[in-house]
Amino acid sequence: MASLVVPHAALVSARRVAGAFGQLTGVEVDADELLAGRATMLGLSPKGRVSAGGATHLMLSRDGWCALTLSRAEDVDAVPALLSCDTVGDDPWPAVHRWAAENDSADVTERARLLGLPAAALGETPAGPPRRYPFGAATIPRDPAGLLVADLSSMWAGPLCGQLLARAGATVVKVESAARPDGARSGPAAFFNWMNAGKLSYAADFDEPAGLKALLSAADIVIESSRPAALARRGLGPTDVAPRDGRVWLRITGHGTDGERANWVAFGDDAAVSGCLIGGSVESPTFCGDAIADPLTGLQAALTVAESLRDGGGELIEMSMSAVAATYAELPYLGETDCAAMPQLDAPAAALGADNAAVEQLLGLASC
């Protein structure tokens, strides 16, 4: 069984968050499983300055450490433009490392971000709690059981939040673009099932979003992880749908919504570097855990949503993965510990669009 090394203080704090979620919802959550489950399922192990999943590298620039993630085909295709060269060969990493060593970390991350690449400078993001803004009228205190959740998120942090709410009795509708589904569908099936089993699958056309807008209007909870402008351009932002008393709208981003940060792309490992949640030291950092900012953010998001419902809802919640990582990085150092746990997989996730008719019937849109 693969074992991950994680900061002991972070694991202890994650267990507390899981316990608090359990107290509010009656659902027992194993924080060790959330942090180590993917690595255990897939046999991933720490690799020092290469992430457990292999897609993110820590690189020494001219003035400090930075990270770059090349997890998607389009990321790899962008490397020649990043390096201002014609070709980099089958393995782009040696050339990327040489280029980073010749530049300051701010220049490395700025150029990468201009190309839409997930990048981070070590420790660039300060710690910060979830931001909670008034958003419509509150209601009486509620728990997630029986509520309708529209989960527009993808990959890990948002889907994990949706999964925990589903375990707490919510009806969770996983929304994906028929043209561009959740990228996790193209990865290992076991991981996608772990995050999305028990959710209804709704395939939507984001360019003709009448049905999706009806779903958002009916939802008690909305989870999204797009860059803020992406939904607003299609008239699907939080102020574009019909209000609903007590609704909680959760927005998970890589680096927050302030200024240019709103457009920065992030994955779990580079977001952790941005927040300085690392192994080793700032002088000689290594990766800790497996995309650790993702499960920490998803768990914290689920607790924050449950707390908002307890308080009556009516809130827009913004969570930044890098700020969550920085919050954990600020905990007193208690050494590192091994973390390993095998998730219990009860059923596969639904096929894309398998539940469209059921969702439309739920919304009263089905023809009779």
Coordinates of C-alpha atoms in Angstrom, one line a residue:
M1 CA 0.0 0.0 0.0
A2 CA 1.4 3.4 -1.0
S3 CA 2.0 5.8 1.9
L4 CA 2.2 9.5 1.7
V5 CA 4.3 11.8 3.9
V6 CA 2.2 14.8 5.1
P7 CA 2.8 17.4 7.8
H8 CA 1.5 15.9 11.0
A9 CA -0.2 19.2 12.1
A10 CA -2.1 19.4 8.8
L11 CA -3.4 15.8 9.2
V12 CA -4.5 16.6 12.8
S13 CA -6.2 19.7 11.7
A14 CA -7.9 17.9 8.8
R15 CA -9.2 15.3 11.2
R16 CA -10.7 18.1 13.3
V17 CA -12.4 19.6 10.3
A18 CA -13.8 16.2 9.4
G19 CA -15.0 15.8 13.0
A20 CA -16.8 19.2 12.9
F21 CA -18.5 18.2 9.6
G22 CA -19.6 15.0 11.2
Q23 CA -21.1 16.8 14.2
L24 CA -23.2 19.1 11.9
T25 CA -24.3 16.3 9.5
G26 CA -24.1 13.0 11.4
V27 CA -21.7 11.7 8.7
E28 CA -18.4 10.1 9.7
V29 CA -15.6 11.3 7.5
D30 CA -12.1 9.8 7.5
A31 CA -9.6 12.6 6.8
D32 CA -6.8 10.2 6.3
E33 CA -8.8 8.5 3.5
L34 CA -9.5 11.9 1.8
L35 CA -5.8 12.9 1.9
A36 CA -4.3 9.5 0.9
G37 CA -7.1 7.8 -0.9
R38 CA -6.1 8.6 -4.5
A39 CA -2.5 7.7 -3.9
T40 CA -3.5 4.4 -2.2
M41 CA -5.9 3.5 -5.0
L42 CA -3.4 4.3 -7.8
G43 CA -0.2 3.3 -6.1
L44 CA 1.3 6.8 -6.2
S45 CA 4.3 7.6 -4.0
P46 CA 6.1 10.8 -3.2
K47 CA 8.9 11.7 -5.6
G48 CA 10.7 14.6 -3.9
R49 CA 10.5 17.5 -6.3
V50 CA 8.1 15.7 -8.6
S51 CA 4.5 15.5 -7.4
A52 CA 3.1 12.1 -6.5
G53 CA 1.0 12.2 -9.6
G54 CA 4.0 13.2 -11.7
A55 CA 2.5 16.2 -13.4
T56 CA 4.0 19.0 -11.3
H57 CA 7.6 19.8 -10.8
L58 CA 9.3 22.1 -8.2
M59 CA 12.0 24.1 -10.1
L60 CA 14.8 26.4 -8.8
S61 CA 14.6 29.7 -10.6
R62 CA 17.2 32.4 -10.4
D63 CA 15.8 33.8 -7.2
G64 CA 13.8 31.0 -5.6
W65 CA 11.5 28.0 -6.0
C66 CA 8.5 27.8 -8.2
A67 CA 6.2 25.0 -9.6
L68 CA 4.7 24.2 -12.9
T69 CA 2.0 21.7 -13.8
L70 CA 1.8 19.9 -17.1
S71 CA -1.2 17.6 -16.6
R72 CA -3.2 18.3 -19.8
A73 CA -2.3 17.8 -23.4
E74 CA -2.7 21.5 -24.1
D75 CA -0.3 22.3 -21.2
V76 CA 2.4 20.2 -22.9
D77 CA 1.6 21.8 -26.3
A78 CA 2.2 25.2 -24.8
V79 CA 5.7 24.5 -23.6
P80 CA 7.4 25.7 -26.9
A81 CA 5.6 29.0 -26.5
L82 CA 6.6 29.2 -22.9
L83 CA 10.3 28.7 -23.7
S84 CA 10.2 30.7 -27.0
C85 CA 11.5 27.8 -29.0
D86 CA 10.3 25.6 -31.9
T87 CA 10.3 22.2 -30.2
V88 CA 11.3 20.6 -26.9
G89 CA 11.3 16.9 -27.7
D90 CA 9.3 14.1 -26.1
D91 CA 10.2 15.1 -22.6
P92 CA 9.7 18.8 -22.0
W93 CA 10.9 18.9 -18.4
P94 CA 14.7 19.2 -18.9
A95 CA 14.3 22.3 -21.1
V96 CA 11.7 23.8 -18.7
H97 CA 14.0 23.4 -15.8
R98 CA 16.9 25.0 -17.7
W99 CA 14.7 27.9 -18.7
A100 CA 13.4 28.4 -15.1
A101 CA 16.9 28.5 -13.8
E102 CA 17.7 31.4 -16.1
N103 CA 14.7 33.5 -15.0
D104 CA 13.3 35.0 -11.8
S105 CA 10.3 33.1 -10.3
A106 CA 8.0 36.1 -10.9
D107 CA 8.9 36.0 -14.6
V108 CA 8.4 32.2 -14.8
T109 CA 5.0 32.3 -13.2
E110 CA 3.9 35.4 -15.1
R111 CA 4.7 34.0 -18.5
A112 CA 3.2 30.6 -17.6
R113 CA 0.0 32.2 -16.5
L114 CA -0.3 34.3 -19.7
L115 CA -0.4 31.0 -21.5
G116 CA -3.0 29.6 -19.1
L117 CA -0.6 27.2 -17.4
P118 CA -0.9 26.2 -13.7
A119 CA 2.2 27.8 -12.0
A120 CA 3.1 29.1 -8.6
A121 CA 5.9 30.8 -6.8
L122 CA 6.7 29.2 -3.4
G123 CA 4.9 31.0 -0.6
E124 CA 3.3 33.7 -2.8
T125 CA -0.2 33.3 -1.2
P126 CA -1.0 34.4 2.4
A127 CA -3.3 32.4 4.6
G128 CA -6.9 33.3 4.6
P129 CA -10.3 31.9 5.8
P130 CA -13.2 31.3 3.4
R131 CA -14.9 34.5 2.4
R132 CA -18.6 34.6 3.2
Y133 CA -20.7 37.3 1.7
P134 CA -24.5 37.9 2.2
F135 CA -26.3 36.5 -0.9
G136 CA -30.1 36.7 -0.6
A137 CA -32.3 36.0 2.3
A138 CA -31.4 33.5 5.0
T139 CA -33.8 30.8 6.3
I140 CA -34.2 28.7 9.4
P141 CA -31.1 26.6 10.2
R142 CA -30.9 23.5 8.0
D143 CA -28.6 20.6 7.3
P144 CA -27.8 19.2 3.9
A145 CA -30.2 16.2 4.1
G146 CA -32.9 16.5 1.4
L147 CA -31.4 19.7 -0.2
L148 CA -30.7 20.0 -4.0
V149 CA -27.1 20.6 -4.9
A150 CA -26.0 21.6 -8.4
D151 CA -22.3 20.6 -8.7
L152 CA -20.7 22.3 -11.6
S153 CA -17.2 21.7 -10.4
S154 CA -14.6 19.3 -11.8
M155 CA -11.5 17.3 -10.9
W156 CA -11.1 17.0 -7.1
A157 CA -11.8 19.8 -4.5
G158 CA -15.3 20.8 -5.7
P159 CA -16.4 17.2 -6.5
L160 CA -15.2 16.1 -3.0
C161 CA -17.4 18.8 -1.4
G162 CA -20.3 17.5 -3.5
Q163 CA -19.5 13.9 -2.5
L164 CA -19.5 14.8 1.2
L165 CA -22.8 16.6 0.9
A166 CA -24.3 13.6 -0.9
R167 CA -23.2 11.4 2.0
A168 CA -25.0 13.8 4.2
G169 CA -28.2 13.1 2.4
A170 CA -28.3 15.9 -0.3
T171 CA -29.4 15.2 -3.8
V172 CA -26.4 16.1 -5.8
V173 CA -26.6 16.7 -9.6
K174 CA -23.2 16.6 -11.3
V175 CA -23.3 19.0 -14.2
E176 CA -20.9 18.6 -17.1
S177 CA -20.6 20.1 -20.5
A178 CA -21.4 17.5 -23.1
A179 CA -18.6 19.0 -25.3
R180 CA -16.1 19.2 -22.5
P181 CA -16.8 16.9 -19.5
D182 CA -14.9 16.8 -16.2
G183 CA -11.3 16.0 -17.1
A184 CA -11.2 13.4 -14.3
R185 CA -13.4 11.2 -16.5
S186 CA -10.5 10.6 -18.8
G187 CA -8.3 9.5 -15.9
P188 CA -8.4 6.5 -13.6
A189 CA -12.0 5.3 -13.3
A190 CA -11.6 4.4 -9.6
F191 CA -10.8 8.0 -8.7
F192 CA -13.7 9.5 -10.7
N193 CA -16.0 7.0 -9.1
W194 CA -14.8 7.8 -5.6
M195 CA -15.5 11.5 -6.1
N196 CA -18.8 11.2 -8.0
A197 CA -20.6 7.9 -7.2
G198 CA -24.1 8.6 -5.9
K199 CA -24.6 11.9 -7.9
L200 CA -27.0 12.3 -10.7
S201 CA -25.3 13.0 -14.0
Y202 CA -26.6 15.9 -16.0
A203 CA -25.0 16.7 -19.4
A204 CA -25.7 20.4 -20.3
D205 CA -25.1 22.6 -23.3
F206 CA -23.5 25.7 -21.7
D207 CA -24.2 27.7 -24.9
E208 CA -27.9 26.8 -24.7
P209 CA -28.3 26.7 -20.9
A210 CA -32.1 26.9 -20.4
G211 CA -32.2 23.6 -18.5
L212 CA -29.1 24.4 -16.6
K213 CA -30.4 27.8 -15.5
A214 CA -33.6 26.1 -14.2
L215 CA -31.4 23.7 -12.2
L216 CA -29.4 26.6 -10.7
S217 CA -32.6 28.4 -9.9
A218 CA -34.0 25.4 -8.0
A219 CA -30.8 24.5 -6.2
D220 CA -30.3 25.1 -2.5
I221 CA -26.5 24.8 -2.9
V222 CA -24.4 25.5 -6.0
I223 CA -20.8 24.4 -6.3
E224 CA -18.6 25.8 -9.0
S225 CA -14.9 25.9 -9.7
S226 CA -14.7 27.9 -12.9
R227 CA -12.9 31.2 -13.2
P228 CA -15.6 33.7 -12.2
A229 CA -16.0 35.3 -15.7
A230 CA -16.7 31.9 -17.3
L231 CA -20.2 31.4 -15.9
A232 CA -21.1 35.1 -16.0
R233 CA -20.4 35.3 -19.8
R234 CA -23.2 32.7 -20.2
G235 CA -25.6 34.3 -17.9
L236 CA -25.1 31.6 -15.3
G237 CA -23.4 33.6 -12.5
P238 CA -24.8 33.8 -9.0
T239 CA -26.6 37.1 -9.8
D240 CA -28.0 35.7 -13.1
V241 CA -30.3 33.0 -11.8
A242 CA -33.6 33.4 -9.8
P243 CA -33.0 34.0 -6.1
R244 CA -33.8 31.3 -3.6
D245 CA -34.0 31.9 0.2
G246 CA -31.2 30.3 2.1
R247 CA -29.2 29.3 -1.1
V248 CA -25.5 28.8 -0.5
W249 CA -23.3 29.4 -3.6
L250 CA -19.8 28.0 -3.2
R251 CA -17.1 29.2 -5.5
I252 CA -13.8 27.3 -5.4
T253 CA -10.8 28.9 -7.2
G254 CA -7.1 28.3 -7.4
H255 CA -6.0 31.7 -6.2
G256 CA -9.0 33.7 -5.2
T257 CA -10.9 36.4 -7.2
D258 CA -8.9 39.5 -6.5
G259 CA -7.5 41.2 -9.7
E260 CA -5.4 39.1 -11.9
R261 CA -5.6 36.2 -9.5
A262 CA -9.1 35.5 -10.7
N263 CA -7.6 34.2 -14.0
W264 CA -4.8 32.1 -12.5
V265 CA -5.3 28.3 -13.1
A266 CA -4.3 25.9 -10.4
F267 CA -4.2 22.2 -9.5
G268 CA -3.6 20.8 -6.1
D269 CA 0.1 20.5 -6.1
D270 CA 1.0 23.9 -7.5
A271 CA -1.7 25.5 -5.3
A272 CA 0.1 23.9 -2.3
V273 CA 3.4 25.3 -3.4
S274 CA 1.8 28.8 -3.7
G275 CA 0.6 28.4 -0.1
C276 CA 4.0 27.1 1.0
L277 CA 2.5 23.8 2.2
I278 CA 5.5 21.7 1.4
G279 CA 7.9 19.1 2.8
G280 CA 11.5 19.8 3.6
S281 CA 12.2 23.6 3.9
V282 CA 11.8 26.8 1.9
E283 CA 15.5 26.5 1.0
S284 CA 15.1 22.9 -0.1
P285 CA 11.4 22.1 -0.6
T286 CA 9.7 18.9 -1.7
F287 CA 6.1 18.0 -2.3
C288 CA 4.1 16.7 0.5
G289 CA 1.0 14.5 0.1
D290 CA -0.8 14.0 -3.2
A291 CA -2.2 17.3 -4.6
I292 CA -2.8 18.1 -1.0
A293 CA -4.5 21.4 -1.5
D294 CA -7.4 19.6 -3.3
P295 CA -8.7 17.3 -0.5
L296 CA -8.0 19.9 2.2
T297 CA -10.0 22.5 0.2
G298 CA -12.9 20.1 -0.6
L299 CA -13.1 19.0 3.1
Q300 CA -13.0 22.6 4.4
A301 CA -15.6 23.6 1.7
A302 CA -18.0 20.9 2.9
L303 CA -17.7 22.1 6.5
T304 CA -18.1 25.8 5.5
V305 CA -21.3 25.0 3.5
A306 CA -22.7 23.0 6.5
E307 CA -21.9 25.9 8.8
S308 CA -23.6 28.3 6.4
L309 CA -26.7 26.2 6.3
R310 CA -26.7 26.0 10.1
D311 CA -26.7 29.8 10.1
G312 CA -29.5 30.0 7.6
G313 CA -27.6 30.2 4.4
G314 CA -28.1 33.1 2.0
E315 CA -24.4 33.3 1.4
L316 CA -21.8 33.4 -1.4
I317 CA -18.7 31.6 -0.2
E318 CA -15.4 31.9 -1.9
M319 CA -12.5 29.5 -1.2
S320 CA -9.0 29.7 -2.7
M321 CA -7.1 26.4 -2.7
S322 CA -3.8 28.3 -2.3
A323 CA -5.1 30.2 0.7
V324 CA -6.4 27.0 2.3
A325 CA -2.9 25.5 1.8
A326 CA -1.3 28.6 3.3
T327 CA -3.6 28.3 6.3
Y328 CA -2.4 24.7 6.9
A329 CA 1.2 25.8 6.3
E330 CA 1.0 28.3 9.1
L331 CA 0.2 25.6 11.7
P332 CA 3.0 24.9 14.2
Y333 CA 5.5 22.4 12.9
L334 CA 5.0 18.9 14.5
G335 CA 7.1 16.9 12.1
E336 CA 5.8 14.7 9.3
T337 CA 3.8 11.5 9.3
D338 CA 2.9 8.7 7.0
C339 CA -0.7 8.7 5.8
A340 CA -2.4 5.8 4.0
A341 CA -6.0 4.6 3.7
M342 CA -7.9 2.7 1.0
P343 CA -11.3 4.3 0.1
Q344 CA -14.4 2.1 0.1
L345 CA -15.9 2.2 -3.4
D346 CA -19.5 1.0 -3.3
A347 CA -20.6 1.8 -6.9
P348 CA -19.5 3.4 -10.1
A349 CA -20.4 7.0 -11.0
A350 CA -23.2 7.5 -13.5
A351 CA -22.3 7.8 -17.2
L352 CA -22.3 11.3 -18.6
G353 CA -25.9 12.5 -19.1
A354 CA -27.4 9.2 -17.8
D355 CA -29.8 11.1 -15.5
N356 CA -30.9 14.0 -17.7
A357 CA -34.5 12.8 -17.8
A358 CA -34.6 12.3 -14.1
V359 CA -33.2 15.7 -13.4
E360 CA -35.6 17.3 -15.8
Q361 CA -38.5 15.5 -14.1
L362 CA -37.2 16.7 -10.8
L363 CA -37.3 20.2 -12.1
G364 CA -40.7 19.8 -13.7
L365 CA -39.2 20.3 -17.1
A366 CA -40.0 16.8 -18.5
S367 CA -42.8 16.5 -21.0
C368 CA -45.7 14.2 -20.0

